[in-house]
XYZ file of N, CA and C in Angstrom:
711
model
N -14.649 33.593 19.547
C -14.036 33.105 20.795
C -13.106 32.105 20.297
N -11.419 32.357 21.436
C -10.994 31.516 21.768
C -10.939 30.162 22.455
N -10.378 29.407 22.723
C -10.712 28.666 23.850
C -9.339 27.631 24.146
N -8.482 27.944 25.451
C -7.508 27.131 25.492
C -7.604 26.552 26.561
N -7.058 24.962 26.682
C -7.013 23.880 26.858
C -5.195 24.723 28.317
N -5.834 23.936 28.907
C -4.257 23.784 30.002
C -3.686 22.601 29.538
N -2.352 22.618 29.447
C -1.470 21.070 29.341
C -0.951 21.141 30.766
N -0.876 20.770 31.175
C -0.260 19.704 32.837
C 1.038 19.332 32.422
N 1.882 20.819 33.185
C 3.636 20.866 32.703
C 3.922 21.805 31.979
N 3.397 22.801 31.105
C 3.487 23.784 30.382
C 3.540 24.838 30.727
N 2.696 24.908 31.749
C 2.923 26.070 31.976
C 4.314 27.213 32.041
N 4.821 27.987 32.168
C 5.692 29.132 32.158
C 5.889 30.308 32.271
N 6.914 30.581 33.786
C 7.373 31.336 34.600
C 7.577 32.448 33.238
N 6.644 33.772 33.038
C 8.062 34.784 33.201
C 7.744 36.143 33.457
N 6.890 36.713 35.081
C 7.982 37.234 36.053
C 8.046 36.627 37.395
N 8.889 37.153 37.787
C 8.987 36.764 39.764
C 9.986 37.765 40.053
N 8.564 38.125 41.159
C 8.823 39.196 42.686
C 10.180 38.604 43.066
N 10.711 37.767 43.423
C 11.575 37.247 44.462
C 12.843 36.268 43.748
N 12.241 35.611 42.535
C 13.821 34.743 41.685
C 14.108 35.596 40.921
N 12.551 36.668 40.185
C 13.689 37.080 38.895
C 12.628 36.244 37.845
N 13.250 36.592 36.292
C 13.118 37.664 36.148
C 12.382 39.077 36.480
N 12.779 40.080 36.143
C 11.359 40.957 36.205
C 11.848 42.023 35.377
N 10.882 43.329 35.044
C 10.802 44.104 33.654
C 11.640 45.361 34.295
N 11.805 45.692 34.346
C 13.575 46.863 34.729
C 11.823 47.880 35.328
N 12.488 48.663 36.486
C 11.441 48.828 36.643
C 10.039 49.234 37.556
N 10.221 47.553 37.544
C 9.222 46.644 38.521
C 9.557 46.145 40.501
N 9.489 46.371 40.977
C 9.352 45.528 41.464
C 8.006 43.593 42.156
N 7.321 44.231 41.610
C 6.222 43.150 40.822
C 4.797 43.478 40.646
N 4.716 42.789 40.182
C 3.332 42.479 38.587
C 2.175 41.463 39.557
N 0.619 41.984 38.899
C -0.131 40.443 39.174
C -1.172 40.506 38.435
N -2.309 41.038 38.659
C -3.643 40.480 38.587
C -3.898 40.402 37.177
N -3.188 39.556 35.886
C -2.974 40.237 34.686
C -4.805 39.947 33.699
N -4.671 40.445 32.696
C -6.408 40.415 32.216
C -5.061 39.655 30.678
N -5.568 39.432 29.520
C -4.664 39.282 28.799
C -6.759 39.513 26.752
N -6.619 39.985 26.222
C -7.355 40.658 25.463
C -6.800 40.086 24.379
N -7.686 39.633 22.988
C -7.059 39.548 21.597
C -7.239 40.702 20.697
N -6.559 42.089 19.882
C -6.713 42.872 19.988
C -6.655 43.766 18.835
N -6.851 43.579 17.804
C -5.673 43.822 15.862
C -5.525 42.876 15.938
N -5.570 41.611 16.320
C -4.560 40.022 15.864
C -3.346 39.904 16.753
N -3.486 41.064 17.906
C -1.685 40.907 18.865
C -2.515 40.445 20.594
N -2.072 39.773 20.987
C -2.372 39.865 22.296
C -1.863 40.814 23.354
N -2.786 40.826 23.714
C -2.056 42.268 24.343
C -2.446 41.321 26.089
N -1.524 42.109 26.835
C -2.136 41.835 28.712
C -2.289 42.783 29.295
N -3.029 43.279 30.159
C -2.872 44.374 31.281
C -3.013 44.100 32.234
N -2.087 44.308 33.702
C -1.567 44.073 34.495
C -1.026 45.231 35.734
N -1.464 44.826 36.648
C -1.190 45.695 37.952
C 0.078 45.817 37.906
N 0.936 47.044 38.306
C 2.908 46.392 38.894
C 3.169 47.784 39.764
N 3.880 47.066 40.984
C 4.309 47.791 41.629
C 5.658 48.783 41.332
N 5.606 49.872 40.831
C 6.934 50.399 40.153
C 7.861 50.556 41.763
N 9.642 50.755 40.740
C 10.629 50.758 41.699
C 10.872 52.160 42.247
N 9.496 53.591 41.487
C 9.697 54.163 42.685
C 8.262 54.517 44.215
N 7.720 52.917 44.297
C 6.942 53.043 45.005
C 5.563 53.282 44.222
N 5.409 53.104 43.377
C 4.212 53.443 43.099
C 3.159 52.886 41.516
N 1.591 52.690 42.405
C 0.519 50.672 41.453
C 0.347 51.763 40.813
N 0.551 50.629 39.644
C 0.387 51.283 37.986
C -0.131 50.468 37.671
N -0.821 50.667 36.631
C -1.488 50.134 35.492
C -0.220 49.924 34.057
N -0.245 48.033 33.302
C 0.792 48.343 33.005
C 0.592 47.134 31.643
N 0.862 47.376 30.065
C 0.340 46.129 29.003
C 1.538 46.176 28.551
N 1.212 44.459 28.163
C 2.933 44.272 27.775
C 2.036 43.204 26.528
N 2.810 43.212 25.336
C 2.813 42.686 24.164
C 3.506 41.564 23.470
N 3.025 40.919 22.454
C 3.637 40.124 22.064
C 4.387 41.041 21.145
N 5.623 40.510 20.574
C 6.070 40.997 20.256
C 5.687 40.771 18.246
N 5.460 41.581 16.986
C 5.141 41.567 16.180
C 5.244 40.203 14.935
N 5.691 39.526 14.950
C 6.332 38.375 14.194
C 6.828 37.401 15.558
N 6.095 37.609 15.984
C 7.419 36.912 17.335
C 8.120 34.860 16.820
N 8.833 34.902 17.294
C 9.503 33.709 16.662
C 8.307 32.080 17.683
N 8.783 31.177 16.623
C 7.785 30.103 16.920
C 9.040 29.347 17.521
N 8.379 28.529 18.330
C 8.528 26.811 19.024
C 9.248 26.390 18.120
N 10.574 26.293 18.429
C 11.178 25.706 18.079
C 12.418 24.372 19.369
N 12.848 23.426 17.902
C 13.498 22.014 18.588
C 13.869 21.127 18.607
N 15.268 21.346 19.022
C 16.542 20.477 17.809
C 17.225 19.713 18.672
N 17.041 19.421 17.908
C 17.376 18.106 18.455
C 19.138 16.953 17.495
N 19.240 15.589 17.431
C 20.612 14.714 17.560
C 19.561 14.343 16.169
N 20.429 13.848 14.532
C 19.193 12.996 14.168
C 21.167 12.058 13.098
N 20.631 10.397 13.332
C 21.640 9.937 12.557
C 22.175 10.764 11.145
N 22.892 10.661 10.269
C 23.659 10.969 8.740
C 23.341 9.230 8.711
N 24.629 8.462 8.802
C 24.939 7.645 8.518
C 24.036 5.923 9.715
N 24.133 5.014 8.752
C 23.503 3.792 9.652
C 23.949 3.270 9.981
N 25.536 3.758 10.446
C 26.352 2.727 11.845
C 26.251 4.121 12.260
N 25.558 3.612 13.512
C 26.001 4.015 15.304
C 27.128 5.320 16.254
N 27.801 4.079 15.956
C 29.344 4.599 16.666
C 30.314 3.935 15.562
N 31.297 4.800 15.692
C 33.200 4.349 15.344
C 33.793 4.958 13.788
N 33.720 4.619 13.399
C 34.723 6.002 12.409
C 33.530 6.077 10.877
N 32.947 5.315 10.945
C 31.976 5.750 9.736
C 30.734 6.768 10.136
N 30.625 6.584 11.172
C 28.918 7.467 12.326
C 28.769 8.700 11.699
N 28.365 9.309 11.692
C 27.876 10.663 11.444
C 26.983 10.781 12.074
N 26.746 12.235 12.406
C 25.592 13.086 13.498
C 25.872 14.048 13.218
N 24.383 15.122 12.701
C 23.623 16.250 12.372
C 22.783 16.603 13.006
N 22.538 17.746 13.503
C 21.303 18.499 13.896
C 20.397 19.329 13.552
N 19.434 19.233 13.430
C 18.134 19.142 13.196
C 16.982 20.586 13.568
N 16.231 20.933 13.120
C 15.344 21.217 13.435
C 13.751 21.508 13.138
N 12.775 21.562 14.563
C 11.485 21.119 14.429
C 11.387 22.083 14.503
N 10.047 22.197 14.534
C 9.327 23.791 13.562
C 7.341 23.426 14.566
N 7.047 24.107 16.066
C 5.711 23.818 16.147
C 4.489 24.148 15.288
N 3.871 24.155 14.391
C 2.702 24.309 13.762
C 0.817 24.279 13.848
N 0.477 25.082 14.480
C -0.694 24.237 14.844
C -0.590 23.637 15.942
N -0.464 22.187 15.639
C -0.887 21.210 16.727
C 0.163 20.158 16.824
N 1.153 20.798 15.783
C 2.259 19.791 15.685
C 3.552 20.301 14.653
N 4.495 19.079 15.392
C 5.357 19.560 15.012
C 5.729 19.262 13.387
N 7.052 20.172 12.912
C 6.434 19.900 11.616
C 8.869 20.095 11.678
N 8.898 18.882 10.945
C 11.036 18.889 10.625
C 10.954 19.058 9.264
N 12.126 20.279 9.397
C 12.893 21.191 7.986
C 13.868 19.745 7.187
N 13.607 19.978 6.224
C 14.098 18.180 4.967
C 15.576 18.583 5.188
N 16.426 19.450 5.644
C 17.746 19.351 5.580
C 18.485 19.686 6.631
N 19.728 19.998 7.569
C 20.155 19.472 8.845
C 19.913 21.514 8.893
N 20.977 21.404 9.755
C 21.051 23.055 10.319
C 22.122 23.420 10.787
N 23.000 22.421 10.712
C 24.278 22.332 11.185
C 25.092 21.165 11.050
N 26.256 21.293 10.114
C 26.715 19.734 10.472
C 27.855 19.678 10.446
N 28.717 18.607 10.205
C 30.311 18.880 10.643
C 31.080 19.376 9.351
N 32.349 19.273 10.111
C 33.344 19.755 8.679
C 34.132 18.717 8.446
N 35.174 18.593 7.701
C 35.873 17.556 7.342
C 36.981 16.939 8.836
N 38.021 17.638 9.012
C 38.008 17.547 10.046
C 37.044 16.814 11.358
N 36.064 17.157 12.424
C 34.561 16.461 12.888
C 33.244 16.654 11.970
N 33.293 15.906 11.332
C 32.304 15.572 10.922
C 30.596 15.222 11.293
N 30.940 15.053 12.037
C 29.462 14.487 13.405
C 29.467 15.176 14.146
N 28.248 15.846 14.353
C 28.140 17.161 15.532
C 27.229 17.016 16.284
N 26.679 16.885 16.889
C 24.839 16.538 18.077
C 25.328 17.601 19.857
N 23.823 16.645 20.751
C 24.460 17.366 22.035
C 23.410 18.951 21.286
N 23.316 19.330 20.407
C 23.140 20.949 20.753
C 22.300 21.568 21.735
N 21.941 22.722 22.514
C 22.218 23.894 23.595
C 21.653 25.289 23.020
N 20.692 25.494 23.101
C 20.665 27.016 21.880
C 19.477 27.478 23.428
N 19.708 28.634 23.133
C 19.023 29.966 23.726
C 18.880 31.492 22.698
N 17.969 31.999 23.641
C 17.695 33.524 22.795
C 17.917 34.388 24.040
N 19.431 35.058 23.039
C 19.474 36.175 23.985
C 19.445 37.349 23.092
N 19.743 38.756 23.496
C 19.842 39.575 23.531
C 19.762 39.679 21.630
N 18.644 39.199 21.433
C 18.145 39.141 19.873
C 18.774 38.953 19.075
N 19.880 37.676 19.455
C 20.125 36.113 18.817
C 20.200 35.046 19.044
N 19.946 34.154 18.521
C 20.005 32.905 18.804
C 21.239 32.166 18.696
N 21.294 31.707 20.312
C 23.373 31.446 20.293
C 22.936 29.266 20.627
N 23.625 28.797 20.144
C 24.198 27.046 19.877
C 26.110 27.142 20.460
N 25.216 26.004 21.711
C 26.888 25.456 21.858
C 25.981 23.924 21.404
N 27.026 23.368 20.859
C 27.430 22.106 20.491
C 28.851 21.533 20.529
N 28.790 19.749 20.151
C 29.488 18.429 20.388
C 29.649 18.508 18.815
N 31.477 18.849 18.668
C 31.873 18.136 17.258
C 33.061 17.282 17.624
N 32.593 15.692 17.219
C 33.413 15.275 17.187
C 34.147 14.901 14.956
N 35.600 13.841 15.549
C 35.759 13.221 13.712
C 34.080 11.991 14.122
N 34.259 11.605 14.879
C 32.796 10.157 14.207
C 32.143 10.124 16.071
N 31.374 8.901 16.573
C 31.090 8.990 17.007
C 31.315 7.280 18.001
N 31.898 7.916 19.217
C 33.804 7.037 19.571
C 32.919 5.894 20.254
N 33.325 3.956 19.824
C 33.117 3.478 20.477
C 34.178 2.172 20.876
N 33.766 1.414 20.744
C 35.411 -0.153 21.645
C 36.264 0.726 20.993
N 36.961 0.993 21.721
C 38.619 0.953 21.200
C 39.237 2.583 20.482
N 37.957 3.222 21.331
C 38.008 4.705 21.114
C 38.291 5.946 21.916
N 39.447 6.528 21.912
C 40.100 7.264 23.394
C 38.590 8.876 23.365
N 37.924 9.101 23.955
C 36.474 10.042 24.122
C 38.457 11.178 23.569
N 37.346 12.428 22.225
C 37.513 13.510 21.357
C 36.992 13.692 21.232
N 36.410 15.118 22.386
C 34.677 16.006 21.807
C 35.882 17.187 22.278
N 34.897 18.121 21.067
C 35.206 19.691 21.278
C 33.639 20.061 20.373
N 33.797 21.418 21.696
C 32.230 22.019 22.264
C 32.769 22.808 21.233
N 31.636 23.711 20.168
C 30.962 24.455 19.850
C 30.172 26.091 19.477
N 30.443 26.551 19.133
C 29.806 27.882 19.570
C 28.992 28.506 18.361
N 28.046 28.657 17.762
C 27.341 28.996 16.975
C 26.227 30.750 17.152
N 26.285 31.576 16.716
C 24.878 31.973 16.690
C 23.923 32.112 15.020
N 22.777 32.865 15.309
C 21.878 33.150 14.236
C 20.515 33.578 14.673
N 20.531 34.527 13.185
C 19.803 35.938 13.586
C 17.980 35.501 13.581
N 18.855 34.131 12.944
C 16.432 33.280 12.735
C 15.640 31.778 13.579
N 17.224 31.370 13.859
C 16.751 30.084 14.797
C 16.754 29.440 13.595
N 17.863 29.702 12.046
C 17.890 28.300 11.430
C 19.160 28.626 10.293
N 19.094 29.811 10.110
C 20.861 29.999 9.544
C 21.209 30.183 10.219
N 22.888 29.508 10.107
C 23.931 30.175 11.684
C 25.799 29.984 10.738
N 25.671 31.071 12.223
C 26.914 31.877 11.148
C 28.350 30.526 11.748
N 29.502 30.640 11.265
C 30.004 29.921 10.642
C 30.898 29.851 12.638
N 31.336 28.608 13.576
C 31.350 28.053 14.197
C 33.033 28.731 14.929
N 32.635 28.921 15.883
C 33.816 28.560 16.921
C 34.818 27.818 17.675
N 35.509 27.238 18.310
C 35.689 25.958 19.324
C 35.766 27.401 20.961
N 34.770 26.916 21.525
C 34.642 27.032 22.997
C 35.471 25.890 23.642
N 35.164 25.084 23.593
C 36.679 24.393 24.584
C 37.199 22.647 23.895
N 38.526 23.293 23.715
C 38.789 22.063 22.851
C 39.539 20.948 23.865
N 39.504 19.070 22.472
C 39.891 18.559 22.774
C 39.895 18.737 24.671
N 41.233 18.476 25.057
C 42.099 18.326 25.981
C 41.532 19.583 26.870
N 40.036 20.301 26.981
C 39.916 20.472 28.749
C 38.604 19.039 28.637
N 38.171 18.257 27.889
C 37.453 17.092 28.246
C 35.789 16.968 28.280
N 35.212 18.217 27.655
C 34.189 18.554 28.148
C 33.232 18.659 27.357
N 32.170 17.527 26.972
C 31.463 17.083 26.426
C 29.586 16.803 26.149
N 29.764 17.846 26.890
C 27.572 17.918 27.187
C 27.681 19.672 27.963
N 26.779 20.321 28.711
C 27.014 21.509 28.526
C 25.224 22.327 28.604
N 24.625 23.086 29.632
C 23.689 23.164 30.108
C 23.570 24.482 29.987
N 22.881 25.419 29.146
C 22.881 27.005 29.922
C 21.487 27.053 30.822
N 21.608 28.335 31.549
C 20.239 28.604 32.561
C 20.099 30.264 32.441
N 19.147 30.852 32.958
C 18.469 32.428 33.260
C 18.365 32.021 35.212
N 19.812 33.074 35.656
C 19.420 32.671 37.273
C 19.966 34.427 37.479
N 18.619 35.507 37.616
C 18.830 37.376 37.635
C 19.112 37.811 36.178
N 20.051 38.603 36.750
C 20.704 39.046 35.210
C 21.512 38.973 34.981
N 21.813 37.573 34.739
C 22.908 36.611 33.889
C 22.970 35.393 32.979
N 23.027 34.876 32.753
C 23.186 33.215 32.409
C 24.047 32.601 33.114
N 23.779 31.454 33.130
C 25.143 30.846 34.080
C 25.633 29.068 33.163
N 26.473 29.009 32.606
C 26.666 27.122 32.013
C 27.047 26.545 33.446
N 26.560 24.845 33.089
C 26.988 23.305 33.676
C 27.868 22.791 32.908
N 29.180 22.258 32.780
C 29.125 21.393 31.696
C 29.678 20.754 32.258
N 29.466 19.510 31.572
C 30.158 17.700 31.630
C 31.150 17.553 31.302
N 32.467 17.011 32.133
C 33.195 15.891 31.325
C 33.013 14.899 31.212
N 33.842 14.329 29.813
C 33.586 12.813 29.398
C 34.475 12.190 30.038
N 33.879 10.699 30.930
C 35.465 10.088 30.653
C 35.473 9.344 29.765
N 36.275 7.960 30.454
C 36.808 6.941 29.088
C 35.665 5.788 29.423
N 34.395 6.074 28.242
C 33.565 5.252 28.168
C 33.760 3.655 27.784
N 34.932 3.745 27.260
C 34.929 2.187 26.756
C 36.197 1.873 27.418
N 36.834 2.600 28.716
C 37.572 2.197 28.889
C 38.920 1.501 28.352
N 38.930 2.388 27.705
C 40.358 2.249 26.473
C 41.448 2.995 26.623
N 42.393 2.099 27.240
C 44.026 2.445 27.353
C 44.472 3.732 25.775
N 45.163 4.261 26.912
C 46.076 4.664 28.418
C 44.390 5.621 28.906
N 43.640 5.554 29.736
C 42.443 6.457 30.425
C 43.405 7.379 30.447
N 42.787 9.064 29.612
C 43.424 10.137 29.952
C 43.119 10.376 31.174
N 44.109 11.926 31.801
C 42.854 12.080 33.190
C 42.944 13.300 32.865
N 41.216 13.696 33.260
C 41.008 14.852 32.995
C 41.549 15.870 34.335
N 41.384 17.053 34.199
C 42.354 18.912 33.285
C 41.212 18.933 34.997
N 42.260 20.025 35.821
C 41.240 20.690 36.481
C 39.945 21.030 36.623
N 39.161 21.381 37.394
C 37.920 21.916 37.336
C 38.003 23.444 36.948
N 37.407 23.748 36.388
C 37.101 25.251 36.265
C 37.182 26.050 36.326
N 36.526 27.396 37.649
C 35.933 27.321 38.434
C 34.390 28.741 37.700
N 33.264 28.226 37.743
C 32.030 28.296 36.730
C 32.068 30.117 36.996
N 32.360 30.541 36.394
C 31.705 31.884 36.139
C 31.160 32.898 35.985
N 29.075 33.992 35.722
C 28.692 34.156 33.900
C 28.837 33.852 33.471
N 28.456 33.698 31.979
C 28.338 33.245 30.514
C 28.055 34.689 29.905
N 26.884 34.895 30.381
C 26.110 35.921 29.143
C 24.994 36.513 29.703
N 25.492 37.963 29.896
C 24.215 38.698 30.880
C 23.487 39.271 30.409
N 22.213 39.263 30.706
C 21.116 39.975 29.499
C 20.876 41.155 28.206
N 21.135 41.339 29.688
C 21.445 43.663 28.620
C 22.684 43.144 27.803
N 23.368 42.695 27.400
C 24.756 43.178 27.074
C 24.457 41.578 25.361
N 25.436 42.085 24.948
C 26.530 41.512 23.707
C 27.870 40.911 23.280
N 27.365 39.886 23.244
C 29.451 39.270 22.185
C 29.152 38.272 21.170
N 30.116 38.518 20.202
C 29.715 37.604 18.919
C 30.042 36.377 19.587
N 31.493 36.229 20.791
C 31.687 34.677 21.073
C 31.531 34.738 22.527
N 31.599 33.746 23.207
C 31.699 34.036 24.728
C 32.813 32.456 24.700
N 33.850 32.046 24.596
C 35.087 30.997 25.219
C 34.886 30.190 26.905
N 34.667 29.162 26.566
C 35.736 28.746 28.260
C 37.368 28.970 28.789
N 38.258 29.629 28.378
C 39.282 30.550 28.326
C 38.347 31.792 29.475
N 36.897 32.141 28.660
C 36.161 33.711 29.511
C 35.946 33.273 30.424
N 35.146 31.953 30.953
C 35.065 31.802 31.692
C 35.010 32.128 32.990
N 37.129 31.138 32.884
C 38.170 31.159 33.379
C 38.850 32.193 34.068
N 39.543 33.722 33.348
C 40.043 34.984 33.844
C 38.190 36.070 34.211
N 37.279 35.481 33.859
C 36.203 35.880 34.354
C 35.978 37.252 33.229
N 36.236 37.385 32.595
C 36.278 37.920 30.698
C 34.862 38.323 30.236
N 34.013 36.544 30.427
C 32.656 37.047 30.708
C 31.735 37.715 30.652
N 31.623 39.226 30.743
C 30.003 40.284 31.386
C 30.457 40.390 30.383
N 30.620 40.475 29.298
C 30.354 41.805 28.512
C 30.569 41.685 27.662
N 30.589 42.902 25.823
C 31.427 42.633 24.976
C 32.911 43.502 25.140
N 34.070 43.379 24.191
C 34.845 43.945 25.118
C 35.677 44.880 23.812
């Protein structure tokens, strides 16, 4: 018999008939009953269909479900800021009760922007999608902000595609958050100020109008901040 221990704050919403998400064709589900059958977890539950019928349903975890992962930024040099500072992006994987770090970074910078940090990762349409910051170095006293947001994709969450520029330095974005709302993904972006008060202080660009970023049931190879402004981030072209 398996034993489950509830951890405060560890609960995660699967379905919500009011705020979503909900499986297609269902208005509501409830009264789940979970069993471990032939090495897989199976959930039996009651549901109210969009054709106004009460039925029994079965949900299963996919075979070879991806492990829990935590993406983080680590310092690659002794310096914390300034021209010789470098950061890379790594990943921890949950193995049993422990988080195990991969030996090598999964994202590093290039000759123009050798420092990468602030990863944001979501899984949608069968692929991992990461937005992260790429800089010449971590800014310090005497430096002006020089942030670029990049975007990359991965099939397994470890090996990533060549990144594309999501937002250039002239746009002033240094951080972002991606959330799911119903049938779409939304992004909130933060613009960085002149952290150390280095003259001349750059004038921030006009604020862009927020738009849906990545529909849940459609895939595109890359999404840019320009797409958000002109409204073309609604699916593949």
